[in-house]
GROMACS .gro file of C-alpha atoms in nm:
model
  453
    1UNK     CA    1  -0.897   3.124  -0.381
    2UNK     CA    2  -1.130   3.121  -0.059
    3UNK     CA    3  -1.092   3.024   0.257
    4UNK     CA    4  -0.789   2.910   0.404
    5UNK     CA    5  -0.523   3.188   0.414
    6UNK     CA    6  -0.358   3.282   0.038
    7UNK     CA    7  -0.106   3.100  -0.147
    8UNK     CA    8   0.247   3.223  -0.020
    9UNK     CA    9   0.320   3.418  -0.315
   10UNK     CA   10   0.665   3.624  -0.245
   11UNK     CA   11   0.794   3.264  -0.109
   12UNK     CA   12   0.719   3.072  -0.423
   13UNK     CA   13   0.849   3.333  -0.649
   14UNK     CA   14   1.199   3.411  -0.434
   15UNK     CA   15   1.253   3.027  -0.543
   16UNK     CA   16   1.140   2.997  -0.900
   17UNK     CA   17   1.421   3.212  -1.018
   18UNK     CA   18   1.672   3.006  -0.850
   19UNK     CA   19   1.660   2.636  -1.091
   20UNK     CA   20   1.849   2.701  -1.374
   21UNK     CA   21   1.506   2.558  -1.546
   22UNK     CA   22   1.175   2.575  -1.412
   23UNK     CA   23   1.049   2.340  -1.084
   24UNK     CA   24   0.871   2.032  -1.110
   25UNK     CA   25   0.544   1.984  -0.904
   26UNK     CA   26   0.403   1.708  -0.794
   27UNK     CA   27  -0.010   1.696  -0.667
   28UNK     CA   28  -0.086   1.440  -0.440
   29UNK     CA   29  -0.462   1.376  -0.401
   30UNK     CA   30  -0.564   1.055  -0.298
   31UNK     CA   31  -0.186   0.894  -0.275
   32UNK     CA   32  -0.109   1.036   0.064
   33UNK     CA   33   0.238   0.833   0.060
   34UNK     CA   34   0.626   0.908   0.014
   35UNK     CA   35   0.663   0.494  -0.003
   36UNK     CA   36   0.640   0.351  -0.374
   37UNK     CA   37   0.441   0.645  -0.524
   38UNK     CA   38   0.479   0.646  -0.927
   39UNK     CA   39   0.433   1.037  -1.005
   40UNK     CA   40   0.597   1.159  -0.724
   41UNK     CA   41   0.936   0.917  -0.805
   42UNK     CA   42   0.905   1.042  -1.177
   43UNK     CA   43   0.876   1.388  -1.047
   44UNK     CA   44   1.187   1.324  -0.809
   45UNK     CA   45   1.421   1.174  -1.123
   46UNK     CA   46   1.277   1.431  -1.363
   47UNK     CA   47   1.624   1.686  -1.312
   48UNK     CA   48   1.380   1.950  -1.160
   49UNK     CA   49   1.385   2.053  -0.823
   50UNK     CA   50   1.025   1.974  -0.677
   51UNK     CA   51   0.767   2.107  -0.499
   52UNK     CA   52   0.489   1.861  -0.324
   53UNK     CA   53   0.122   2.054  -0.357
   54UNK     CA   54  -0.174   1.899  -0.164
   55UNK     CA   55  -0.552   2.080  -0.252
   56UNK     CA   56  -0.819   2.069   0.001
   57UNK     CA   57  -1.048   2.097  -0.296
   58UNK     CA   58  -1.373   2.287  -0.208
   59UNK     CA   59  -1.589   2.157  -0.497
   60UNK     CA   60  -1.537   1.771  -0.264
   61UNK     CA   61  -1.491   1.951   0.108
   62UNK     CA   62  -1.723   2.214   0.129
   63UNK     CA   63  -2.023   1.961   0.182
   64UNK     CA   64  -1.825   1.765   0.452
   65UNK     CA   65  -1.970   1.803   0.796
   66UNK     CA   66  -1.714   1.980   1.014
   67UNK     CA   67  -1.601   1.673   1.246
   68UNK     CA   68  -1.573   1.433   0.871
   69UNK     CA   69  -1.322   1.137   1.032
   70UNK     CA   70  -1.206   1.173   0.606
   71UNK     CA   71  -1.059   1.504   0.641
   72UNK     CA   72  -0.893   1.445   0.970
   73UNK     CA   73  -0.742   1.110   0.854
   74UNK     CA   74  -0.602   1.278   0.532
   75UNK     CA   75  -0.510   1.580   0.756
   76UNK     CA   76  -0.269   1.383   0.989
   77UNK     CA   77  -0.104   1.155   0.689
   78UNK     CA   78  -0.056   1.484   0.534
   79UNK     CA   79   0.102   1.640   0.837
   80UNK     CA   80   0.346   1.351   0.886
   81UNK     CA   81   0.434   1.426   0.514
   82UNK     CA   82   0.536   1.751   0.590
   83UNK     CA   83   0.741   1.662   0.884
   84UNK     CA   84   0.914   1.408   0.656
   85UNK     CA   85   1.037   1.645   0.424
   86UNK     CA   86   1.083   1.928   0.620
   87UNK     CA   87   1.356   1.723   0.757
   88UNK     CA   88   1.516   1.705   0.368
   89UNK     CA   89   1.480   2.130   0.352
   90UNK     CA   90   1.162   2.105   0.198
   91UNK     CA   91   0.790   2.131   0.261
   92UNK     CA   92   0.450   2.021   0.183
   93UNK     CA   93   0.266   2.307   0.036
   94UNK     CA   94  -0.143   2.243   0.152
   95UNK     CA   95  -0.350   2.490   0.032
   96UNK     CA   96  -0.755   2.529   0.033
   97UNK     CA   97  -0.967   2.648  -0.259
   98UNK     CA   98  -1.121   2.557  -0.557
   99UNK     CA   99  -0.831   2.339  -0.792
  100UNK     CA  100  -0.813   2.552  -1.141
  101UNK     CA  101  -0.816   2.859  -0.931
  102UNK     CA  102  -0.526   2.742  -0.724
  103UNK     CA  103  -0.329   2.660  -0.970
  104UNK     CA  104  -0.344   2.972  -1.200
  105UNK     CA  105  -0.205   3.139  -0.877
  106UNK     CA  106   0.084   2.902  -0.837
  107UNK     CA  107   0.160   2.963  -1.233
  108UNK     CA  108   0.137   3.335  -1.232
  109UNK     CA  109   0.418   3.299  -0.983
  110UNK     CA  110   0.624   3.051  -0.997
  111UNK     CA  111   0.827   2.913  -1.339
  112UNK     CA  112   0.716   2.573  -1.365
  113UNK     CA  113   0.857   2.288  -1.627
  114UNK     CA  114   0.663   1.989  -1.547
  115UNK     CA  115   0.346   1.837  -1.313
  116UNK     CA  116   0.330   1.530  -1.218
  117UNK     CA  117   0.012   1.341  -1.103
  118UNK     CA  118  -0.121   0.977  -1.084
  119UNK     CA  119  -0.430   0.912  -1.238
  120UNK     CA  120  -0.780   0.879  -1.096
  121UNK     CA  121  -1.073   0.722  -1.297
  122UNK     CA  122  -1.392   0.916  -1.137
  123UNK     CA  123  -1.611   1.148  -1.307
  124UNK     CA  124  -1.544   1.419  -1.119
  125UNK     CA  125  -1.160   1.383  -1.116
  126UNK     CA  126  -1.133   1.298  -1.481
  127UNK     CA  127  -1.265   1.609  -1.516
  128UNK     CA  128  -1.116   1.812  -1.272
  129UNK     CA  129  -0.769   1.711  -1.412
  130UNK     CA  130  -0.879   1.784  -1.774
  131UNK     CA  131  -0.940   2.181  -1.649
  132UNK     CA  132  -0.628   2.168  -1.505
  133UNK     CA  133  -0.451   1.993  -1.784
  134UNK     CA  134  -0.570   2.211  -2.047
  135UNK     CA  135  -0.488   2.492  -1.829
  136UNK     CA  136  -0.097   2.414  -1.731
  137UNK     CA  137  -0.078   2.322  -2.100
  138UNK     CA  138  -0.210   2.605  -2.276
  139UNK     CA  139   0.110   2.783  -2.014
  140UNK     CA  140   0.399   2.563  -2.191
  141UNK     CA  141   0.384   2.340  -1.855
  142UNK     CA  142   0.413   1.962  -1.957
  143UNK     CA  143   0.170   1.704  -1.800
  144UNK     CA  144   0.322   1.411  -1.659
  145UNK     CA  145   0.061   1.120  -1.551
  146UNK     CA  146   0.094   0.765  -1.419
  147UNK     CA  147  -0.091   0.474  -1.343
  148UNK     CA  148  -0.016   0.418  -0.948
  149UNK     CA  149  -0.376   0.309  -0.745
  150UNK     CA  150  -0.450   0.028  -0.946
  151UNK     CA  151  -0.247  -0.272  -1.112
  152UNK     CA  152  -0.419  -0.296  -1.422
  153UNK     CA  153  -0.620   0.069  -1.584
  154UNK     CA  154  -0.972   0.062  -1.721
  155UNK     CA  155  -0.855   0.015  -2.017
  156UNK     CA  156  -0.594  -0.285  -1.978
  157UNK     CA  157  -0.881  -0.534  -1.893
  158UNK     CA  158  -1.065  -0.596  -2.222
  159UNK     CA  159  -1.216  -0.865  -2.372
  160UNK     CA  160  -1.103  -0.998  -2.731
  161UNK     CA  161  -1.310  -0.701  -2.905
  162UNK     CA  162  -1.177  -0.468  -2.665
  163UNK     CA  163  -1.479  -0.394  -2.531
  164UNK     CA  164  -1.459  -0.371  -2.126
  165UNK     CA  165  -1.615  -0.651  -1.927
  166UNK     CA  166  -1.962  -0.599  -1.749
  167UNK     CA  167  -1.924  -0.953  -1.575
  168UNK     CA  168  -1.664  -1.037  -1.278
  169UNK     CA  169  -1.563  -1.383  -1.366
  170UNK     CA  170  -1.416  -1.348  -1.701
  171UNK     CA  171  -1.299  -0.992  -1.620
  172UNK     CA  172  -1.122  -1.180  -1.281
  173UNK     CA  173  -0.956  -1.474  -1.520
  174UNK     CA  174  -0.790  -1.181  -1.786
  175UNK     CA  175  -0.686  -0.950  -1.503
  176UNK     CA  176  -0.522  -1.297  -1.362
  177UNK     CA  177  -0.361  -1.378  -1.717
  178UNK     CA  178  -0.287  -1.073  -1.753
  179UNK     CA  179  -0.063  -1.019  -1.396
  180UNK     CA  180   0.077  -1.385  -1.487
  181UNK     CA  181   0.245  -1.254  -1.803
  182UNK     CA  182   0.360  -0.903  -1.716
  183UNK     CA  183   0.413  -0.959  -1.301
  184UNK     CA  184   0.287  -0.730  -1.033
  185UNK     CA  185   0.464  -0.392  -1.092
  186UNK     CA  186   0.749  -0.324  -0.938
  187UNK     CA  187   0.807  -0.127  -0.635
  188UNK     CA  188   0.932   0.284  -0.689
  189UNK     CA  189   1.199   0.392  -0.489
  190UNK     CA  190   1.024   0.713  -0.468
  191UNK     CA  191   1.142   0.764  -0.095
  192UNK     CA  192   1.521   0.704  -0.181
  193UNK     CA  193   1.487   1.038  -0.378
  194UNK     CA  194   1.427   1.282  -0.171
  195UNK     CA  195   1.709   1.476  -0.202
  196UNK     CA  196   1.585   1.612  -0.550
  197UNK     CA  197   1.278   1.799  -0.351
  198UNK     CA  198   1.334   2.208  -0.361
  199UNK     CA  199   1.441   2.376  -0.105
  200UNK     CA  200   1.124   2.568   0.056
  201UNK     CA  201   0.989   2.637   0.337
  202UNK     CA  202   0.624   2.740   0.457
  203UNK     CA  203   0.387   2.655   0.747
  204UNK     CA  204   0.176   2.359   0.736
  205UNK     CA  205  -0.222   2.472   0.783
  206UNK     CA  206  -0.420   2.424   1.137
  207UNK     CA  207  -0.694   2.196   1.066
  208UNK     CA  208  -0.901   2.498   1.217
  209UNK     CA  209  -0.786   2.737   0.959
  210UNK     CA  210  -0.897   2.444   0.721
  211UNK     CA  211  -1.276   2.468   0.841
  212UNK     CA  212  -1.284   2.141   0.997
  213UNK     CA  213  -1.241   1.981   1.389
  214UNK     CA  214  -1.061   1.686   1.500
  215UNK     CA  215  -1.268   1.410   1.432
  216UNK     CA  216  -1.297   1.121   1.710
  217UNK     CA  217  -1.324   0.817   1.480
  218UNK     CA  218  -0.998   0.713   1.356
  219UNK     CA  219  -0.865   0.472   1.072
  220UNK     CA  220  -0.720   0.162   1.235
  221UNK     CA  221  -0.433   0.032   1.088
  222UNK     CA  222  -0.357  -0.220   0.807
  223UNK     CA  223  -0.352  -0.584   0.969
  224UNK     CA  224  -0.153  -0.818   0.707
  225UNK     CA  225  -0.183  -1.039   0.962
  226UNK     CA  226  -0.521  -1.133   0.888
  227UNK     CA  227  -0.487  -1.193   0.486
  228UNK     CA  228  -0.367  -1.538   0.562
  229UNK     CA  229  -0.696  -1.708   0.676
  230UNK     CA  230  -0.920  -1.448   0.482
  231UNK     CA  231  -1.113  -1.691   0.366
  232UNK     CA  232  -1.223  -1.896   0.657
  233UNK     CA  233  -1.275  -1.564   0.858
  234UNK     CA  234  -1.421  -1.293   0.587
  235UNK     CA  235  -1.751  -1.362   0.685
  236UNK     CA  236  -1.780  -1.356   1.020
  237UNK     CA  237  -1.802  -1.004   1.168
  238UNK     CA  238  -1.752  -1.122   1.600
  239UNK     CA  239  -1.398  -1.205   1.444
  240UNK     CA  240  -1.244  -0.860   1.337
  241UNK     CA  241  -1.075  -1.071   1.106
  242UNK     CA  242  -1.037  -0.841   0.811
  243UNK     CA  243  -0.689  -0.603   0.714
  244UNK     CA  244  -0.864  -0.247   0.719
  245UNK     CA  245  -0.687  -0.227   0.395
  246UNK     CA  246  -0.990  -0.050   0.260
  247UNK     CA  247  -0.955   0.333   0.369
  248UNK     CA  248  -0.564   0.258   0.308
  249UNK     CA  249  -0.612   0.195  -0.057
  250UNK     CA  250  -0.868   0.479  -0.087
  251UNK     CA  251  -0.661   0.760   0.040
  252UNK     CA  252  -0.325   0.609  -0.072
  253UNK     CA  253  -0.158   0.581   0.257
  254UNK     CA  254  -0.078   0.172   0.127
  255UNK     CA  255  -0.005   0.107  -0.207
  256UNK     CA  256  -0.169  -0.127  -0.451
  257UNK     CA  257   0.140  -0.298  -0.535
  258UNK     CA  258   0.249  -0.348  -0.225
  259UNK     CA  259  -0.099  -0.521  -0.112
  260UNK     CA  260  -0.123  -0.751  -0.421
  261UNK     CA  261   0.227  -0.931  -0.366
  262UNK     CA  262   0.117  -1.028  -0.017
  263UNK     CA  263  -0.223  -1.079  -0.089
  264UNK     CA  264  -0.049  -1.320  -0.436
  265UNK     CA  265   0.175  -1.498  -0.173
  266UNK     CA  266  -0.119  -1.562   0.121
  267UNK     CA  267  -0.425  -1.574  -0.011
  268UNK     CA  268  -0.630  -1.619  -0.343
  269UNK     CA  269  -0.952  -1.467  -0.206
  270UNK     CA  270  -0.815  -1.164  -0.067
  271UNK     CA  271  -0.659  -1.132  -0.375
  272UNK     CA  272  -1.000  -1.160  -0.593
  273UNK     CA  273  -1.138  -0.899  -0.346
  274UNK     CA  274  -0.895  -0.663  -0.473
  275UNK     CA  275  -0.975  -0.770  -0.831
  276UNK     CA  276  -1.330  -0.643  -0.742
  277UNK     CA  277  -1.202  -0.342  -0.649
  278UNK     CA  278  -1.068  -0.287  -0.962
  279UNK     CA  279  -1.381  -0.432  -1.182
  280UNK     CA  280  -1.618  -0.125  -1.013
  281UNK     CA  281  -1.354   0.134  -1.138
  282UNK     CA  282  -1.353   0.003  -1.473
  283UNK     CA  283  -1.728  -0.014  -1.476
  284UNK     CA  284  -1.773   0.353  -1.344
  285UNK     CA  285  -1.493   0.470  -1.615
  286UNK     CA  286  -1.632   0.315  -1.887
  287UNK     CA  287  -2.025   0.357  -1.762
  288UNK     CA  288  -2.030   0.670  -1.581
  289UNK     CA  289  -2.398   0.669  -1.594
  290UNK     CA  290  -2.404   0.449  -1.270
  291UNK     CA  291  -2.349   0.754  -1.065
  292UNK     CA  292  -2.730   0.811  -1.074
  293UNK     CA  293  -2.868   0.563  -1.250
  294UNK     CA  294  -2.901   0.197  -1.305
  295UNK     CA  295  -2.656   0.018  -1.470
  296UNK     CA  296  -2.959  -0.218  -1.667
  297UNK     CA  297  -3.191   0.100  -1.782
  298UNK     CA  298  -3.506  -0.101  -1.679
  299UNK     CA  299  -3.405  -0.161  -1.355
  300UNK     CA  300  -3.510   0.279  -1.355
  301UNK     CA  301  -3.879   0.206  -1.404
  302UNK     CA  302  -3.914   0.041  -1.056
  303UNK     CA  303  -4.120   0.289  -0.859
  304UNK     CA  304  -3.935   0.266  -0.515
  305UNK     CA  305  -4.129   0.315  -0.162
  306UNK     CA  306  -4.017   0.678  -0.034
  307UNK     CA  307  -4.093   0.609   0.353
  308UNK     CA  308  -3.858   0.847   0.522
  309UNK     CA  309  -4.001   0.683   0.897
  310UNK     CA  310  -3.843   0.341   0.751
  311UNK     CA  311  -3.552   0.506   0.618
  312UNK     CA  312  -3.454   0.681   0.960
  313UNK     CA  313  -3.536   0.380   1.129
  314UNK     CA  314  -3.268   0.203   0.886
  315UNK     CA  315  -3.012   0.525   0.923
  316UNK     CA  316  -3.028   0.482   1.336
  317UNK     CA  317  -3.023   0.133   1.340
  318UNK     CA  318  -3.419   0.055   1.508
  319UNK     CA  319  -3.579  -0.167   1.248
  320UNK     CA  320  -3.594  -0.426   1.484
  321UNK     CA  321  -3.429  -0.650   1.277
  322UNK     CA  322  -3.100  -0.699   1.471
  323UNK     CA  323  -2.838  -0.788   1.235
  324UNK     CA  324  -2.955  -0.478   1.058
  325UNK     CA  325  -2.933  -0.266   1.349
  326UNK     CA  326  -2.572  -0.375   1.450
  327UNK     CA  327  -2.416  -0.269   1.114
  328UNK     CA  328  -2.540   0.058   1.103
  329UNK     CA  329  -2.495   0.113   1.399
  330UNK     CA  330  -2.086  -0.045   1.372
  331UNK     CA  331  -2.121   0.248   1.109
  332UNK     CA  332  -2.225   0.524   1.243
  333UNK     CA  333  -2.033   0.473   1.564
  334UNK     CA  334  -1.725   0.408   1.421
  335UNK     CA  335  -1.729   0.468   1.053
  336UNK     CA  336  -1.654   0.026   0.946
  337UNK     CA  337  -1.932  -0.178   0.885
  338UNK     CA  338  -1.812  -0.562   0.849
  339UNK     CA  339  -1.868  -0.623   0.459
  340UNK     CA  340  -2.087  -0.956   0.515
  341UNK     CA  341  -2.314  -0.706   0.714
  342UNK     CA  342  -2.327  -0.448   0.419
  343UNK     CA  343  -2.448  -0.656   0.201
  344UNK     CA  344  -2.761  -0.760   0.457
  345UNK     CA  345  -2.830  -0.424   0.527
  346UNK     CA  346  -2.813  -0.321   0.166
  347UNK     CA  347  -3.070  -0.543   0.071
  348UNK     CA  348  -3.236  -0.532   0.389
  349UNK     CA  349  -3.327  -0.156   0.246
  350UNK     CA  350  -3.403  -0.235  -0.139
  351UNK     CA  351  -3.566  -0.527  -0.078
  352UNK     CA  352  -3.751  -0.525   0.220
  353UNK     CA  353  -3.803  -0.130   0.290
  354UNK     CA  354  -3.844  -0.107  -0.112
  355UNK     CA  355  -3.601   0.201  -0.087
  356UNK     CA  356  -3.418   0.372  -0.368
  357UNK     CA  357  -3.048   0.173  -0.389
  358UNK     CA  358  -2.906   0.576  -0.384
  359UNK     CA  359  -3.044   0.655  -0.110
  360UNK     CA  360  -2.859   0.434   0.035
  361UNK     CA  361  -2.534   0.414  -0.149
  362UNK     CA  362  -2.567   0.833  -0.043
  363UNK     CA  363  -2.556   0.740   0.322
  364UNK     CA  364  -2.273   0.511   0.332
  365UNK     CA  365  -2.070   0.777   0.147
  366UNK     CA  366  -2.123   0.983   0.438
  367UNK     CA  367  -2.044   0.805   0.672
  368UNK     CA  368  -1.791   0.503   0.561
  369UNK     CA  369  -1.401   0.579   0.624
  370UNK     CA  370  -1.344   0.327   0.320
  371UNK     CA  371  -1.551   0.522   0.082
  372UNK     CA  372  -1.457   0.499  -0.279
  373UNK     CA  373  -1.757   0.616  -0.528
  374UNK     CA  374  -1.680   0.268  -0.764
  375UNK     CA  375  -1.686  -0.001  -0.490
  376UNK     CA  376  -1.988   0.134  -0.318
  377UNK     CA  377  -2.189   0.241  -0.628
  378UNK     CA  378  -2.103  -0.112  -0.748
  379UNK     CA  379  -2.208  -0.293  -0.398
  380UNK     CA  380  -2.541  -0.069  -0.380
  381UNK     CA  381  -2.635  -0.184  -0.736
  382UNK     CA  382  -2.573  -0.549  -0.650
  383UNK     CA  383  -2.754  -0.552  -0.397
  384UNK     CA  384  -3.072  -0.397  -0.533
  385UNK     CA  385  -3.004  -0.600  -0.843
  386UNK     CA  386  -2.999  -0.349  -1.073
  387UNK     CA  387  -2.582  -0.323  -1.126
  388UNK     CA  388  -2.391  -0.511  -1.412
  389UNK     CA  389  -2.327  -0.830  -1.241
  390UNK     CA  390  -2.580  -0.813  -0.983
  391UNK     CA  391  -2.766  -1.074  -0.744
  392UNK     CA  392  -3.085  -1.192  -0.936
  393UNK     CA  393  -3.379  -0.953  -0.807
  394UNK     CA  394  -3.558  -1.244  -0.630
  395UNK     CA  395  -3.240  -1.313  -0.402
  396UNK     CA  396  -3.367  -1.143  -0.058
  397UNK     CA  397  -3.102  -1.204   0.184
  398UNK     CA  398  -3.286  -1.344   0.490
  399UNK     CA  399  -3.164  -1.140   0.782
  400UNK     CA  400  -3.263  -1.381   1.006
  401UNK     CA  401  -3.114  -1.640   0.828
  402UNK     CA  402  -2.798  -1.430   0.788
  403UNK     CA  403  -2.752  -1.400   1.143
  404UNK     CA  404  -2.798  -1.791   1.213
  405UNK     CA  405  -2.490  -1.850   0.970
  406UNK     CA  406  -2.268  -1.555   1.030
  407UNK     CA  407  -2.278  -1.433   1.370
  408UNK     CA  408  -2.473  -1.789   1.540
  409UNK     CA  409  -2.364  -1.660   1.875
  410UNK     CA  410  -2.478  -1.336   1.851
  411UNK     CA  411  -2.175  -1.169   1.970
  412UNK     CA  412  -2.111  -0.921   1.711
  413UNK     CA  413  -2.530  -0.815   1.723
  414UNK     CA  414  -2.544  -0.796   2.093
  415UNK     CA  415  -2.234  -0.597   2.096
  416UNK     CA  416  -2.412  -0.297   1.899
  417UNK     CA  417  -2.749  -0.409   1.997
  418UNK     CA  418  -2.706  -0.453   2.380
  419UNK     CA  419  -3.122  -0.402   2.430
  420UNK     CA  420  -3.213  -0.674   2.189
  421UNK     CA  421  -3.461  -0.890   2.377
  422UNK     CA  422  -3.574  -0.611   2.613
  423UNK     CA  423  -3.865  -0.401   2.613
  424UNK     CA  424  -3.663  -0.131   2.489
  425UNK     CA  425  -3.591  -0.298   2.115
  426UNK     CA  426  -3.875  -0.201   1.921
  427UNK     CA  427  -4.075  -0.493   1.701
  428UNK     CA  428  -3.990  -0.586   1.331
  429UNK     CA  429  -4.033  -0.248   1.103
  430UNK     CA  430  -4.165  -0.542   0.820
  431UNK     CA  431  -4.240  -0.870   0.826
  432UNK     CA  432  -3.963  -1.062   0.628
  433UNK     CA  433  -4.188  -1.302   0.454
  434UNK     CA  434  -4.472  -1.067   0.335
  435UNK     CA  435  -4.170  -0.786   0.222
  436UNK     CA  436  -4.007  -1.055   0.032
  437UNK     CA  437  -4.294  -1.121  -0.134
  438UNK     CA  438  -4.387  -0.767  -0.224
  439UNK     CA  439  -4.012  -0.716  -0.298
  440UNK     CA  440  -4.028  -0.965  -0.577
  441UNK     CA  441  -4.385  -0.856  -0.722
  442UNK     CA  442  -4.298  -0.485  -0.731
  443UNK     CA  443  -3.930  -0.631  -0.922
  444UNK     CA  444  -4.111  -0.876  -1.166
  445UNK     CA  445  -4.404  -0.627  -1.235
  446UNK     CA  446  -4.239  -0.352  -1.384
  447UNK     CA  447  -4.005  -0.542  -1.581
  448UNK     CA  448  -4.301  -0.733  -1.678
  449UNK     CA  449  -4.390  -0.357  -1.838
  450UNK     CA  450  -4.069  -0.245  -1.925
  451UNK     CA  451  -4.037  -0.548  -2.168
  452UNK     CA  452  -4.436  -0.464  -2.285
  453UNK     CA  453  -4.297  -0.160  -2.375
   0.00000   0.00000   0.00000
C-alpha cells in the first residue's frame, strides 16, 4: 500500500482470533449508506461478526485535483458512517491504496469467511472486482454480491431474443412491465442490524493524511419536494426545480429503491428519467466500447475541428453565446449544470465548435458532482449524434432559440452572465447559422464516404 498511513495490522489480527469462525467484511464503494443497503444487510444476517472496509482507491483518486468537491462529499458521508457505528462498538475501517494490494494485507491478517459487495457495471469496476474476486477466492474466502444501485441489472432488460435494447422506448415499456409484475424491491432493514458489526476500534483518516483539502462546493440535498411537478418545471433552469437526486444516486448516499416508490407515486416523468439512468448502464455493460468510441462505428470517421481557443472559450464560459456561457459557468462555479442547459451546451460544442463529443464528456467528468461514466457518456453521444439512440445529426439545438423557450426572462443567464449586454461580453465565437450549416455538411459528408466505403 502507499500513501495514507498502513493498514492497522496488530488490531485486525487481536480480533480475528476471537469469532469462533472467521469475520465477514463488507466494501462499500459507491453505496455510502447504512439505510436499505443489500450487501451490507446480507453481511449483517450472515452469523459473522463484520467489519465495514471503505478504499480510497488510487487507480480512480490519484488523478483527482486536490480540492475534488467528489472526495470531500464521499469523505464527510463516510465520516458520519463511522460515527454511526462507533456508537454500536464498531468502526469504519478507510484505508488508501491501490484495491488488490489492500486486500492481500487485510487477508494475510485477519481470518475472513465471507465479503460482501453490491455490484457495479463499469469497466473499470467489473474489473477491479474480478482481481479481487479471484484473489479472496483462490484464499477459501466466499464472494457474496448483490444487485443494490439499480432496480432492474443489465441483464434483466432484454428483448424477446435476449439481446439488450439499444433504443429507450421499448427498453422504457419492458423495464415498466417488468416492475409491474415483480414490484419495486423491497426495502433492507440493513440499519436494524447493527448489532451483528465486530467489535473494533481504529481512527478514522484526516482528509489531509488522505492527500486531498476541503473542497468549497458542496452537494445540496435531495428535494422530494420537487418530484411532484417535475414535469411542468424540468426544463426551466431560473426555477431550481429539480431533486439533486443525481450525486445521491451516484455515490449511494439515497437508494434506488427508495427514489422509485416516490418517484412511482408522484410522477411518471421523473420516473422515466430514472429509467434512463438505467438504459446508459446497460448500454455501457453490454457495449463497453462507448468509453472511447462511438457507439455507431461511422460516426468515428468524422474528422472533428481541434480548436483549443474555441474549446477554452467553451470551458470558461466566453463564447458569447449566453445560454452557453451560464451553464458552464453554473458548472464550474458550483459543480450542477441544469440538465436542459447540458444538452445546449453539449451540442453547442459538437455541433457548432465541431469538437470531439470526448472532449467534452472528459470535462464534465471533472467537474460535475453527479458524475456517473454511463449517463454522461450516454448524454455526450446524444448529443453529438453518434450514441445508440441519439438526436438525428442535423438536429442543432438553436441556442438562441433555446433561451427564448427555456429561460424567456433571462434570469437564470443573467445570473451567471451578469456582463451580457456590456462591452465586457465578448461577440459570438460562431455564427449559428453558417456553423449549423457546416455542422451538417461535415456530418452528411463523411457518412456519405463511410457508406462509399
Amino acid at each position: 500500500m502507499t500513501g495514507f498511513s498502513k493498514l492497522p495490522k496488530e488490531e485486525l489480527k487481536s480480533v480475528s482470533g476471537k469469532p469462533e469462525r472467521g469475520i465477514s467484511i463488507f466494501w462499500m464503494r459507491r453505496d455510502l449508506r447504512l439505510k436499505d443497503n443489500a450487501a451490507l444487510y446480507h453481511a449483517l444476517i450472515s452469523g459473522s461478526p463484520v467489519l465495514v472496509l471503505f478504499i480510497f482507491d488510487e487507480d480512480i483518486i490519484n488523478d483527482l485535483e486536490k480540492n475534488d468537491s467528489r472526495i470531500t462529499f464521499i469523505y464527510e458521508n463516510l465520516k458520519k458512517i463511522y460515527g454511526t457505528l462507533s456508537g454500536y462498538g464498531s468502526t469504519l475501517l478507510a484505508v488508501k491504496g491501490k484495491c488488490l494490494p489492500v486486500w492481500e494485507e487485510i487477508v494475510s491478517c485477519t481470518r475472513i469467511d465471507s465479503v460482501f459487495w453490491n455490484e457495479d457495471y463499469e469497466p473499470y469496476a467489473i474489473s477491479r472486482d474480478k482481481t479481487v474476486g479471484d484473489f479472496l477466492s483462490g484464499n477459501s474466502i466466499t464472494i457474496k454480491q448483490f444487485k443494490d444501485q439499480v432496480v432492474f441489472g443489465p441483464d434483466e432488460v432484454l428483448k424477446s431474443d435476449m439481446l439488450p435494447y439499444t433504443v429507450f422506448t421499448p427498453y422504457s415499456k419492458k423495464w415498466l412491465s417488468n416492475l409491474y409484475n415483480t414490484g419495486i424491491p423491497a426495502m433492507y432493514k440493513s440499519e436494524a442490524s447493527l448489532s451483528a458489526l465486530l467489535p473494533f476500534s481504529v481512527p478514522f483518516p484526516t482528509l489531509e493524511s488522505l492527500g486531498f483539502v476541503l473542497s468549497e462546493i458542496k452537494v445540496r440535498d435531495f428535494n422530494p419536494d420537487n418530484i411532484t411537478d417535475y414535469d411542468n418545471k424540468r426544463d426551466y433552469p431560473e426555477l431550481d426545480a429539480t431533486s439533486y437526486a443525481s450525486p445521491h444516486l451516484r455515490f449511494g448516499t439515497l437508494s434506488i429503491r427508495e427514489v422509485v416508490r416516490i418517484a412511482k407515486e408522484k410522477n411518471n416523468k421523473y420516473l422515466s428519467e430514472l429509467i434512463w439512468r438505467e438504459f446508459f448502464m446497460q448500454i455501457l455493460y453490454h457495449y463497453p466500447h462507448v468509453v472511447t468510441k462511438s457507439f455507431k462505428p461511422e460516426y468515428d470517421l468524422i474528422r472533428w475541428n481541434d480548436n483549443e481557443e474555441f474549446f477554452e472559450k467553451w470551458c470558461t464560459g466566453k463564447t458569447g453565446y449566453p445560454i452557453v456561457d451560464a451553464g458552464m459557468r453554473q458548472l464550474n462555479k458550483t459543480g450542477y449544470m441544469h440538465n436542459r442547459v447540458r444538452m445546449i451546451t453539449a451540442s453547442f460544442l459538437c455541433k457548432h465548435l465541431l469538437t470531439d463529443w470526448r472532449k467534452g464528456e472528459k470535462y464534465f467528468a471533472g467537474k460535475l458532482l453527479d458524475y456517473e461514466l454511463s449517463s454522461n457518456n450516454g448524454n455526450w453521444q446524444w448529443s453529438a449524434s453518434t450514441g445508440c439512440d441519439a438526436a438525428p445529426y442535423f438536429r442543432v439545438f438553436n441556442p438562441y432559440r433555446q433561451t427564448d423557450k427555456f429561460d424567456p426572462g433571462m434570469k437564470y443567464t443573467r445570473k451567471w452572465v451578469p456582463e451580457y449586454n456590456s462591452p465586457d461580453y465578448p461577440e459570438p465565437v460562431v455564427d449559428h447559422d453558417t456553423a449549423r450549416k457546416t455542422a451538417i455538411e461535415t456530418y452528411r459528408y463523411y457518412l456519405k464516404r463511410e457508406k462509399q466505403g
